[in-house]
Coordinates of C-alpha atoms in Angstrom, one line a residue:
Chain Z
X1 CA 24.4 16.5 91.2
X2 CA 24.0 15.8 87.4
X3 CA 21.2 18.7 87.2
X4 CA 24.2 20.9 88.3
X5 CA 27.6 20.0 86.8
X6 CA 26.1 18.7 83.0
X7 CA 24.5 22.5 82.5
X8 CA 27.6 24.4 83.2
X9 CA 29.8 21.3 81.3
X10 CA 27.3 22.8 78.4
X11 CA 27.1 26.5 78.8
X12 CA 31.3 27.0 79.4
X13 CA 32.0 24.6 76.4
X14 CA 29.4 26.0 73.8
X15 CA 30.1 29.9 74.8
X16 CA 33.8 29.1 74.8
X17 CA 33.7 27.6 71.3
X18 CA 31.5 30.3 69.7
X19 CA 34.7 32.2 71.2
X20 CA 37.5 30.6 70.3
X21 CA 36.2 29.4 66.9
X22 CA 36.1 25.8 67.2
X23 CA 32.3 25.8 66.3
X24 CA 33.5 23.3 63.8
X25 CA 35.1 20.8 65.9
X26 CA 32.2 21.4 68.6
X27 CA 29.4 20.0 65.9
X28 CA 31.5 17.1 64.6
X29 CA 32.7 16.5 68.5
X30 CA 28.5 16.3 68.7
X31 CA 27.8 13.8 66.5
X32 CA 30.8 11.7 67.5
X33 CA 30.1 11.5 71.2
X34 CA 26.3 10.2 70.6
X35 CA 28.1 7.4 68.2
X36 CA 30.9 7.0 70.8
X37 CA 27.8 6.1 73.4
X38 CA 26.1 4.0 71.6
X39 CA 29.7 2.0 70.9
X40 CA 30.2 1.9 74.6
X41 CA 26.6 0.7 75.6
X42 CA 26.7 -1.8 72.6
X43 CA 30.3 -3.2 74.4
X44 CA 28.4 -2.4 77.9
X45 CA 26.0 -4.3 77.0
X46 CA 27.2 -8.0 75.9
X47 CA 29.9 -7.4 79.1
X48 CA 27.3 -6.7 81.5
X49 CA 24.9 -9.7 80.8
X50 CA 27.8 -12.4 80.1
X51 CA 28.6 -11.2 83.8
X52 CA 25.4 -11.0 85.2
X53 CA 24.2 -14.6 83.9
X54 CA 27.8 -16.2 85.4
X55 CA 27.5 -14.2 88.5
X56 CA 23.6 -15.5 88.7
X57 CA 24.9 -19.0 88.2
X58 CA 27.3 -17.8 91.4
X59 CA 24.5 -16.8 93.2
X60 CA 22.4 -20.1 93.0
X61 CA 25.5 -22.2 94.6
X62 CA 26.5 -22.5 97.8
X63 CA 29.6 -20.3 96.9
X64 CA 28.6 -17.7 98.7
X65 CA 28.1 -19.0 102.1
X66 CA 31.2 -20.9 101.7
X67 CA 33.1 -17.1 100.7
X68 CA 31.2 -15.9 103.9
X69 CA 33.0 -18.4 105.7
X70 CA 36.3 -17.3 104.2
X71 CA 35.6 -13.6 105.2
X72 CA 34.6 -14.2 108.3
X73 CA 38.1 -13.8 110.2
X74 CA 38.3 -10.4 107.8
X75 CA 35.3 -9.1 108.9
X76 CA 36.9 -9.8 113.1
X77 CA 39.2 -7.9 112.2
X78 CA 37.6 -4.9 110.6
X79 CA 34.4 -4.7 113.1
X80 CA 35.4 -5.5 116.6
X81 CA 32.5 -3.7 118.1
X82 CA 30.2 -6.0 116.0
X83 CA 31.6 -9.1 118.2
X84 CA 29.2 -11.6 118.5
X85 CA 26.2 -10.2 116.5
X86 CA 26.7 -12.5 113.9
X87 CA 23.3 -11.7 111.9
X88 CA 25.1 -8.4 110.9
X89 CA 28.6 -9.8 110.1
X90 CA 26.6 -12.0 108.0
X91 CA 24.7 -9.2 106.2
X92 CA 28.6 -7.6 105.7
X93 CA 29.6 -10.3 104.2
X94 CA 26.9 -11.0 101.7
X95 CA 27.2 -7.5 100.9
X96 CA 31.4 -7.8 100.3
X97 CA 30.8 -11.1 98.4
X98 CA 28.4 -9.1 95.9
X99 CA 31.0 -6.2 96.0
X100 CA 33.3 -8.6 95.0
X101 CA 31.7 -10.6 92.1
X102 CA 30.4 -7.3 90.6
X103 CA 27.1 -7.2 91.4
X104 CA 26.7 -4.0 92.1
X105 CA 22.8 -4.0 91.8
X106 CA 22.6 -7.2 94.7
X107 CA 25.2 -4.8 96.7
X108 CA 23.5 -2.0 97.5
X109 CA 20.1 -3.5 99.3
X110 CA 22.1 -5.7 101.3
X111 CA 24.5 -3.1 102.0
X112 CA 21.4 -1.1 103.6
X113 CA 20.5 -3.6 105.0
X114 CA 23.7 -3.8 107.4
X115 CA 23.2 -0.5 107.9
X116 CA 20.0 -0.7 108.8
X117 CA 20.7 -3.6 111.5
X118 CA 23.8 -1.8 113.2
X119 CA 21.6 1.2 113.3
X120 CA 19.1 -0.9 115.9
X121 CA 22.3 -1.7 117.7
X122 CA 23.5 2.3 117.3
X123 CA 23.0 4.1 121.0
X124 CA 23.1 7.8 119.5
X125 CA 20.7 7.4 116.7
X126 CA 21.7 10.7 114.9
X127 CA 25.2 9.8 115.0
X128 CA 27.4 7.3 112.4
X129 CA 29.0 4.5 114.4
X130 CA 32.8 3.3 114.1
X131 CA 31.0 0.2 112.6
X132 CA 29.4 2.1 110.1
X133 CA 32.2 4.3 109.2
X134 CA 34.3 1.6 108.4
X135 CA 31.5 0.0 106.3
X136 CA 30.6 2.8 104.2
X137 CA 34.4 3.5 103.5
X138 CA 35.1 -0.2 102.7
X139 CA 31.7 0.2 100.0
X140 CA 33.5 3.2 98.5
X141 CA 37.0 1.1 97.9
X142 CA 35.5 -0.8 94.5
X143 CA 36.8 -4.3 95.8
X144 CA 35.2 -6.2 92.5
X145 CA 37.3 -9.1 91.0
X146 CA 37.0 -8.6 87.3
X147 CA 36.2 -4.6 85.9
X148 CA 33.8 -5.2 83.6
X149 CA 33.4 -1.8 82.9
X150 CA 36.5 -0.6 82.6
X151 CA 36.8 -4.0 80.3
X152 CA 33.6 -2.8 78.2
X153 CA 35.2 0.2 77.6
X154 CA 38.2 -0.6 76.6
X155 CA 36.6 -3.6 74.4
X156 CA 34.3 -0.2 72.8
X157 CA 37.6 1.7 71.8
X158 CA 39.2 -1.4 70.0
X159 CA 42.0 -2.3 72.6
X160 CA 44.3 -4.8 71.9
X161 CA 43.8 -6.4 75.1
X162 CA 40.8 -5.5 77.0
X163 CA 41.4 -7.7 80.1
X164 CA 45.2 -6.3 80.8
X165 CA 44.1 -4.3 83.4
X166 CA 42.9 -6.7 85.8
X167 CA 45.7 -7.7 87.5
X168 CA 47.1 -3.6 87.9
X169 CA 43.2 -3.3 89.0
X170 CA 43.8 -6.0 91.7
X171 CA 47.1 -4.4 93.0
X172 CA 45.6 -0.7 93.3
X173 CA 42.5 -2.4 94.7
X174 CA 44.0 -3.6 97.7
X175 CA 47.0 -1.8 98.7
X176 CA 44.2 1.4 98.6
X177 CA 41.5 -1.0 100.5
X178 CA 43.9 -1.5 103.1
X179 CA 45.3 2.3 103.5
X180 CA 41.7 3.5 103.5
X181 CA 40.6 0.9 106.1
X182 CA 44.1 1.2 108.2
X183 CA 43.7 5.7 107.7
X184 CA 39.9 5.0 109.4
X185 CA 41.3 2.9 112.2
X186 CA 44.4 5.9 112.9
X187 CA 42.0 8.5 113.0
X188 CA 39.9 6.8 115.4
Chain G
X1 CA 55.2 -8.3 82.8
X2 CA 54.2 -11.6 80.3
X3 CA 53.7 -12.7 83.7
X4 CA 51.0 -10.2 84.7
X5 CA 49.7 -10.1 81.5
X6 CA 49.2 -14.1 81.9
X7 CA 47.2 -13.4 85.7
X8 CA 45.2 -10.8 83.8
X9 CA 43.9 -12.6 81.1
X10 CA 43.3 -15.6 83.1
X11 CA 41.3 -14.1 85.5
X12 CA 37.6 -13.6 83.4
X13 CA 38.0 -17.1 81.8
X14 CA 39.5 -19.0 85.0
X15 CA 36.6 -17.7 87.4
X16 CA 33.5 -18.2 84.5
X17 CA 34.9 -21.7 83.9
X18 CA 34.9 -22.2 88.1
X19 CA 31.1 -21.7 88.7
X20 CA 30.1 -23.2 85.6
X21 CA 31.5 -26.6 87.1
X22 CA 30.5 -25.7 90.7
X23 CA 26.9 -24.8 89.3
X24 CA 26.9 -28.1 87.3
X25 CA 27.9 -30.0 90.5
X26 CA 25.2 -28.9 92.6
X27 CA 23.3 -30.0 89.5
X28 CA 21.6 -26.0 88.7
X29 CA 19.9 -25.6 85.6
X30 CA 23.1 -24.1 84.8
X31 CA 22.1 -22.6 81.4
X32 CA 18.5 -20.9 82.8
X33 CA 20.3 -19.4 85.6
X34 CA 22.5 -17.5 83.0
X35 CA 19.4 -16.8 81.1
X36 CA 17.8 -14.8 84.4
X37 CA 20.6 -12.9 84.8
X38 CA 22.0 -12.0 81.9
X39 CA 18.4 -10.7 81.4
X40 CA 19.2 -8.2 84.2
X41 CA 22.0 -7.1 82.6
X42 CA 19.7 -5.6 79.7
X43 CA 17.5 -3.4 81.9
X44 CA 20.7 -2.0 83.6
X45 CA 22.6 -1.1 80.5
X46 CA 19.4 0.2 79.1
X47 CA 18.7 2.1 82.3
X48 CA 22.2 4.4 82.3
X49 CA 22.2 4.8 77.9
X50 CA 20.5 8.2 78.4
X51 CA 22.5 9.4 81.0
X52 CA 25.3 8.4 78.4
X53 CA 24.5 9.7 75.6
X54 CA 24.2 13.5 77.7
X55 CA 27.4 13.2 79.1
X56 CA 29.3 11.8 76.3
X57 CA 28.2 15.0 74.7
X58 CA 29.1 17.3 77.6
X59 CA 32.1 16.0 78.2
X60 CA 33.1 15.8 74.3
X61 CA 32.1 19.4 73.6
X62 CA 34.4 20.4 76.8
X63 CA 37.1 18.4 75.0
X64 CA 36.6 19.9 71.4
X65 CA 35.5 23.7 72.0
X66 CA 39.1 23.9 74.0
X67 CA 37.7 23.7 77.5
X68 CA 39.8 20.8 78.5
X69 CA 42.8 21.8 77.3
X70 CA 43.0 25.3 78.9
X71 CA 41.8 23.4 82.4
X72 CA 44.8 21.0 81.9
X73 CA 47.3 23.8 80.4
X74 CA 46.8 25.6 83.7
X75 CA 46.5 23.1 86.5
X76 CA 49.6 21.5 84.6
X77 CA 52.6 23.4 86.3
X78 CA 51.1 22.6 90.1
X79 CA 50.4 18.7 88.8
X80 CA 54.3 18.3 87.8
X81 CA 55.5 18.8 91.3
X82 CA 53.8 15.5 92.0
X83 CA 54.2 14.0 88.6
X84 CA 50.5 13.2 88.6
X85 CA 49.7 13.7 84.3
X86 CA 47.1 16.6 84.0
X87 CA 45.3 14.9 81.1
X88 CA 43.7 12.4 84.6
X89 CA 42.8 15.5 86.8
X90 CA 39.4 15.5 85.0
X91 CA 38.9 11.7 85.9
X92 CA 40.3 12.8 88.8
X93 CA 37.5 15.3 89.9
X94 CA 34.7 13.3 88.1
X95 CA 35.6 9.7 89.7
X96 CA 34.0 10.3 93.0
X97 CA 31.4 12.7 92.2
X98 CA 29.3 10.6 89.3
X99 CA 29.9 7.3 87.8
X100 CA 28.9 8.1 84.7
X101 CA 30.2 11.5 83.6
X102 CA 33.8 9.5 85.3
X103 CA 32.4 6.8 82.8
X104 CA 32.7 9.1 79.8
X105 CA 35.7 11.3 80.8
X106 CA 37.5 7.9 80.9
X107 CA 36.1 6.9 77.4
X108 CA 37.1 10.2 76.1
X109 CA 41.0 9.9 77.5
X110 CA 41.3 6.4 76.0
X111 CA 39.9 7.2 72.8
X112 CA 42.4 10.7 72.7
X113 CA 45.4 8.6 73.9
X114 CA 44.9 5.0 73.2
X115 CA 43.9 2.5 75.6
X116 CA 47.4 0.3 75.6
X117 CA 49.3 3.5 76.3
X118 CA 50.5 4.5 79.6
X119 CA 47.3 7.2 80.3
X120 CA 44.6 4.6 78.8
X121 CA 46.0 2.1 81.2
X122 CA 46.2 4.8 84.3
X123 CA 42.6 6.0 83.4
X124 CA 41.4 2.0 83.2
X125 CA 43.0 1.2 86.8
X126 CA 41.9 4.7 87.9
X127 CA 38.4 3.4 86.9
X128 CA 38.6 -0.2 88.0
X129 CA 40.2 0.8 91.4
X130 CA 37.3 3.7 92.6
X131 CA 34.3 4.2 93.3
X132 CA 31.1 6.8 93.1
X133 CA 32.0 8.1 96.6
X134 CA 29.7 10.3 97.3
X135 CA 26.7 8.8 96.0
X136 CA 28.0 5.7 98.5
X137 CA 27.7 7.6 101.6
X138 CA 24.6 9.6 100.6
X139 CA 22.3 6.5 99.6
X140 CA 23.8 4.7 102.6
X141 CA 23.7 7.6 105.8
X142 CA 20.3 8.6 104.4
X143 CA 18.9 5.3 104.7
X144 CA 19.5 5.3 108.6
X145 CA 18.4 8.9 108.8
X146 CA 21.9 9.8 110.3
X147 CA 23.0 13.5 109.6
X148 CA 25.8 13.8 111.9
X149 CA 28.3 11.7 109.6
X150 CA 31.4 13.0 111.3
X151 CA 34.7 12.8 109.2
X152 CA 33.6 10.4 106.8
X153 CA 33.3 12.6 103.3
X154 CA 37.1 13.7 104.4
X155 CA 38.2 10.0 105.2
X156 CA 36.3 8.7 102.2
X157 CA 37.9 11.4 99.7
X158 CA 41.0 10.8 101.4
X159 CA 41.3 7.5 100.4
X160 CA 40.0 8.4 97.0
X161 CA 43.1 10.8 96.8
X162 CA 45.6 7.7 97.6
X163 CA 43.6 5.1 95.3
X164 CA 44.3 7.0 92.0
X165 CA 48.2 7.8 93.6
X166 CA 48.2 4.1 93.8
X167 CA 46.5 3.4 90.1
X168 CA 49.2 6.0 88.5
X169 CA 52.4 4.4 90.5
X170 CA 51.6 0.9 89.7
X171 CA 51.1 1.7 85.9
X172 CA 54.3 3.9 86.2
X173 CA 56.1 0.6 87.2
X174 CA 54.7 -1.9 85.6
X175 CA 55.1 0.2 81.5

């Protein structure tokens, strides 16, 4: 996608500013950015491990079969055709829990993995599932309970308060998490 | 609003100080544990710098050589109807598309507006609330092979659509 979109990002803007003379602003605009990512990485960087060592701390507990517990009625509710398989509602719920606590990197494989195990159970191979739509739209809601990035970011640009977003996070989080998975259920 | 403002900041330092103690009662090696994966943390944030520094670039030249600001200028009158702020219909477009060129248009409307005001807070719950939708359904159809994904993209982007209506109500009522 990338090999697409960053070429023509660079061939409008560059031809439109030899054009429009703002050559000047386009070199200092050059330097800045490169500073402006190495600000943001620096600021990426101490959030991401912080969060990434707590979360690991998370991870060696028994947290998160006790959240799986918690889930549990959630994920009834969300997959009925997955009644009684309870290996996959397990492998949803791990992959929620990691959603959840940010760690986007644990998320993924056991994501696939989910999918991989209702595709066994899927009759039309070539075809999504109801199950699997509703899982790959609930993956695309980011239902994480601190932003670190957005935190990072804001830490990178000198806010006053880095963390005020979280709780206007929270509240767009869910009342979009629940249109999106409510919209699925209509249009099925 | 102190009141939110109280739930936000609580949140990072409530839920680190929470597994600290549950790690310490299931008696972890609390400290090594952090150690492992905060070490994680430095191979991703290493891993996405380059694709930073190449969009930061590409998203500041479209910013500087006056790109943006015609793009804004004219999708401006159709945005007013809705009273959606045409500085986030970049964000907008990027959000679901790539995480990191979202990543730097973001950056680049906080820097120009300040983060505290109301579009830094918009762009940070616009962030916070979304995700890279279609790279989600591409890594997770292909993995099962499946090309017939029916309406997902359209349900998927739909939900994108009402996520960042949500993100630019709530920051509308809560300023």
């Amino acid at each position: 996608m990338l090999n697409i979109v960053w070429p023509i990002f660079i061939i409008i803007s560059f031809s439109f500013a030899i054009f429009s003379g703002n050559l000047e602003k386009l070199n200092s605009s050059i330097f800045e950015s490169t500073s402006d990512a190495i600000n943001l990485s620096l600021s990426l960087l101490g959030t991401i491990c912080l969060w990434n060592g707590i979360m690991q701390i998370a991870n060696s507990t028994s947290v998160v079969e006790k959240l799986t517990k918690i889930l549990k009625p959630i994920i009834r509710f969300l997959f009925p055709e997955l009644r009684n398989n309870s290996k996959i509602e397990k492998e949803i719920s791990m992959n929620m829990i990691a959603n959840i606590l940010g760690l986007g990197n644990a998320a993924t494989p056991l994501g696939l993995k989910a999918m991989k195990s209702m595709q066994t159970e899927n009759k039309k191979k070539d075809v999504l599932t109801n199950s699997m739509m509703m899982f790959i739209v609930l993956n695309t809601a980011s239902i994480q309970i601190i932003p670190t990035t957005v935190i990072a970011i804001r830490n990178s640009l000198g806010s006053e308060n880095p963390t005020s977003i979280v709780f206007p996070v929270w509240i767009a989080t869910i009342s979009a998490a629940i249109v999106r998975s409510n919209a699925y259920k209509g249009l099925n | 609003m102190e009141a939110i403002r109280f739930i936000s900041n609580l949140a990072m330092p409530m839920i680190i100080l929470l597994i600290v103690i549950y790690g310490l009662k299931e008696k972890n090696k609390v400290f090594d544990t952090f150690l492992e994966g905060a070490k994680e943390g430095i191979e991703t944030t290493l891993s996405i710098f380059p694709t930073l520094i190449g969009l930061f670039v590409a998203i500041g030249a479209l910013r500087s050589s006056g790109v943006l600001e015609l793009i804004i200028h004219v999708i401006n009158p159709i945005l007013n109807v809705i009273h959606f702020p045409s500085e986030l219909m970049p964000l907008a477009m990027l959000r679901p598309i790539s995480g990191s060129s979202s990543i730097a248009v973001a950056t680049d409307i906080m820097k120009n507006h300040g983060t505290d005001s109301l579009l830094g807070m918009m762009a940070s719950t616009i962030m916070g609330s979304t995700e890279t939708t279609l790279y989600t359904i591409a890594i997770y159809t292909s993995c099962v092979k499946i090309k017939k994904t029916r309406y997902i993209l359209l349900a998927a982007l739909a939900a994108d659509v009402i996520g960042i209506l949500i993100s630019v109500i709530i920051c509308r009522i809560m300023s």
